[in-house]
PDB file of C-alpha atoms in Angstrom:
ATOM      1  CA  MET A 289      34.809 177.708  48.723  1.00 40.00           C
ATOM      2  CA  GLU A 290      34.492 181.292  47.614  1.00 51.00           C
ATOM      3  CA  GLN A 291      32.924 183.771  50.020  1.00 57.00           C
ATOM      4  CA  LYS A 292      29.909 185.608  48.744  1.00 69.00           C
ATOM      5  CA  PHE A 293      30.296 188.518  51.091  1.00 72.00           C
ATOM      6  CA  ASP A 294      33.120 190.793  52.186  1.00 84.00           C
ATOM      7  CA  PHE A 295      32.536 190.321  55.943  1.00 85.00           C
ATOM      8  CA  ILE A 296      35.132 192.898  57.052  1.00 88.00           C
ATOM      9  CA  PHE A 297      33.590 195.586  54.876  1.00 90.00           C
ATOM     10  CA  LEU A 298      30.052 194.716  55.956  1.00 92.00           C
ATOM     11  CA  GLU A 299      31.043 194.969  59.657  1.00 94.00           C
ATOM     12  CA  GLN A 300      32.726 198.267  59.017  1.00 95.00           C
ATOM     13  CA  PHE A 301      29.751 199.583  57.025  1.00 96.00           C
ATOM     14  CA  ILE A 302      27.139 198.845  59.674  1.00 97.00           C
ATOM     15  CA  LYS A 303      29.285 200.345  62.406  1.00 97.00           C
ATOM     16  CA  ARG A 304      30.092 203.554  60.450  1.00 97.00           C
ATOM     17  CA  ILE A 305      27.208 204.024  57.955  1.00 98.00           C
ATOM     18  CA  PRO A 306      27.523 207.880  57.974  1.00 98.00           C
ATOM     19  CA  MET A 307      31.052 207.559  56.835  1.00 97.00           C
ATOM     20  CA  TYR A 308      29.832 205.863  53.653  1.00 96.00           C
ATOM     21  CA  THR A 309      26.494 207.588  53.168  1.00 97.00           C
ATOM     22  CA  GLY A 310      26.768 210.941  54.917  1.00 97.00           C
ATOM     23  CA  GLU A 311      23.788 210.121  57.248  1.00 97.00           C
ATOM     24  CA  GLU A 312      22.116 206.993  58.701  1.00 97.00           C
ATOM     25  CA  GLU A 313      19.035 207.273  56.537  1.00 98.00           C
ATOM     26  CA  GLN A 314      17.102 204.551  54.712  1.00 98.00           C
ATOM     27  CA  SER A 315      17.205 205.974  51.135  1.00 98.00           C
ATOM     28  CA  LEU A 316      20.966 206.618  51.410  1.00 98.00           C
ATOM     29  CA  ILE A 317      21.659 203.152  52.737  1.00 98.00           C
ATOM     30  CA  VAL A 318      19.573 201.486  49.999  1.00 98.00           C
ATOM     31  CA  ALA A 319      21.329 203.546  47.298  1.00 98.00           C
ATOM     32  CA  PHE A 320      24.742 202.654  48.809  1.00 97.00           C
ATOM     33  CA  VAL A 321      23.865 198.940  48.922  1.00 96.00           C
ATOM     34  CA  HIS A 322      22.803 198.845  45.293  1.00 94.00           C
ATOM     35  CA  GLY A 323      25.982 200.760  44.292  1.00 94.00           C
ATOM     36  CA  TYR A 324      28.043 198.202  46.336  1.00 92.00           C
ATOM     37  CA  GLU A 325      26.421 195.373  44.468  1.00 91.00           C
ATOM     38  CA  ALA A 326      26.939 197.060  41.101  1.00 91.00           C
ATOM     39  CA  GLY A 327      30.577 197.441  41.889  1.00 89.00           C
ATOM     40  CA  LYS A 328      30.834 193.851  42.917  1.00 83.00           C
ATOM     41  CA  ALA A 329      28.878 192.754  39.780  1.00 76.00           C
ATOM     42  CA  ASN A 330      26.449 190.643  41.784  1.00 72.00           C
ATOM     43  CA  LYS A 331      23.272 190.804  43.872  1.00 75.00           C
ATOM     44  CA  ASN A 332      24.188 188.446  46.536  1.00 88.00           C
ATOM     45  CA  LEU A 333      23.665 190.894  49.481  1.00 92.00           C
ATOM     46  CA  THR A 334      20.154 192.055  48.637  1.00 94.00           C
ATOM     47  CA  ASP A 335      19.182 188.512  47.643  1.00 93.00           C
ATOM     48  CA  GLU A 336      20.437 187.280  51.038  1.00 93.00           C
ATOM     49  CA  ILE A 337      18.627 190.029  52.911  1.00 96.00           C
ATOM     50  CA  SER A 338      15.348 188.952  51.169  1.00 96.00           C
ATOM     51  CA  LYS A 339      16.050 185.292  51.707  1.00 95.00           C
ATOM     52  CA  ILE A 340      16.594 185.611  55.499  1.00 95.00           C
ATOM     53  CA  LEU A 341      13.578 187.858  55.861  1.00 97.00           C
ATOM     54  CA  ASN A 342      11.365 185.502  53.892  1.00 96.00           C
ATOM     55  CA  ILE A 343      12.560 182.109  55.301  1.00 96.00           C
ATOM     56  CA  ASP A 344      13.480 183.005  58.821  1.00 96.00           C
ATOM     57  CA  TYR A 345      10.830 185.669  59.554  1.00 97.00           C
ATOM     58  CA  GLY A 346       8.044 184.956  57.097  1.00 96.00           C
ATOM     59  CA  ILE A 347       8.255 188.330  55.407  1.00 97.00           C
ATOM     60  CA  SER A 348       7.694 187.820  51.746  1.00 95.00           C
ATOM     61  CA  LYS A 349       9.389 190.004  49.110  1.00 92.00           C
ATOM     62  CA  PRO A 350       6.856 192.213  47.420  1.00 91.00           C
ATOM     63  CA  ALA A 351       7.462 194.132  44.202  1.00 88.00           C
ATOM     64  CA  VAL A 352       8.947 197.014  46.204  1.00 90.00           C
ATOM     65  CA  GLY A 353      11.694 194.705  47.310  1.00 94.00           C
ATOM     66  CA  TRP A 354      13.988 194.190  50.185  1.00 97.00           C
ATOM     67  CA  PRO A 355      13.782 197.663  51.704  1.00 98.00           C
ATOM     68  CA  TYR A 356      10.117 197.051  52.349  1.00 97.00           C
ATOM     69  CA  GLN A 357      10.897 193.695  53.889  1.00 98.00           C
ATOM     70  CA  VAL A 358      13.317 195.483  56.287  1.00 98.00           C
ATOM     71  CA  LYS A 359      10.586 198.000  57.137  1.00 98.00           C
ATOM     72  CA  VAL A 360       8.169 195.195  58.075  1.00 98.00           C
ATOM     73  CA  TYR A 361      10.878 193.441  60.168  1.00 98.00           C
ATOM     74  CA  SER A 362      11.699 196.753  61.919  1.00 98.00           C
ATOM     75  CA  GLU A 363       8.093 197.472  62.716  1.00 98.00           C
ATOM     76  CA  LYS A 364       7.636 193.919  64.093  1.00 98.00           C
ATOM     77  CA  ASN A 365      10.707 194.428  66.296  1.00 98.00           C
ATOM     78  CA  ASN A 366       9.890 198.040  67.441  1.00 98.00           C
ATOM     79  CA  CYS A 367      13.016 199.492  66.002  1.00 99.00           C
ATOM     80  CA  SER A 368      13.970 202.004  63.284  1.00 99.00           C
ATOM     81  CA  TRP A 369      14.515 200.896  59.702  1.00 99.00           C
ATOM     82  CA  VAL A 370      18.315 201.519  60.126  1.00 98.00           C
ATOM     83  CA  GLU A 371      18.437 199.358  63.311  1.00 98.00           C
ATOM     84  CA  GLY A 372      16.546 196.595  61.512  1.00 99.00           C
ATOM     85  CA  PHE A 373      18.892 196.689  58.613  1.00 99.00           C
ATOM     86  CA  LYS A 374      21.915 196.487  60.880  1.00 98.00           C
ATOM     87  CA  ALA A 375      20.423 193.463  62.702  1.00 98.00           C
ATOM     88  CA  ILE A 376      19.806 191.586  59.440  1.00 98.00           C
ATOM     89  CA  ILE A 377      23.367 192.363  58.174  1.00 97.00           C
ATOM     90  CA  GLN A 378      24.800 191.103  61.502  1.00 96.00           C
ATOM     91  CA  GLU A 379      22.752 187.935  61.040  1.00 95.00           C
ATOM     92  CA  ILE A 380      24.091 187.478  57.550  1.00 93.00           C
ATOM     93  CA  ILE A 381      27.654 187.995  58.813  1.00 92.00           C
ATOM     94  CA  PHE A 382      27.204 185.419  61.618  1.00 92.00           C
ATOM     95  CA  LYS A 383      25.461 182.748  59.453  1.00 88.00           C
ATOM     96  CA  HIS A 384      27.936 182.959  56.631  1.00 81.00           C
ATOM     97  CA  ARG A 385      31.072 183.330  58.736  1.00 76.00           C
ATOM     98  CA  THR A 386      30.309 180.184  60.589  1.00 75.00           C
ATOM     99  CA  SER A 387      29.665 178.278  57.340  1.00 69.00           C
ATOM    100  CA  TYR A 388      33.188 179.272  56.080  1.00 58.00           C
ATOM    101  CA  ALA A 389      34.941 178.515  59.363  1.00 54.00           C
TER     102      ALA A 389
END
């Protein structure tokens, strides 16, 4: 079974976001993630973010997309957008790693 995600990279990215984006800031992270997907020629990561937020947390995907879903999740959990994003990525890593084990 082929892995949809590069788990090692995702772990490194969320631990060292400024190394990849210059700063831990929402717009820079969003731009980086879209560039990452373009380079990988797929949209698996942003689709998975939206799927988890919709199915597990009841946050539907509006026209403004997954960044807004992360914003709603972060507000519900009293954390910054960046911390909410990191939490969702960690959840993706955990869920998919265990399914490939």
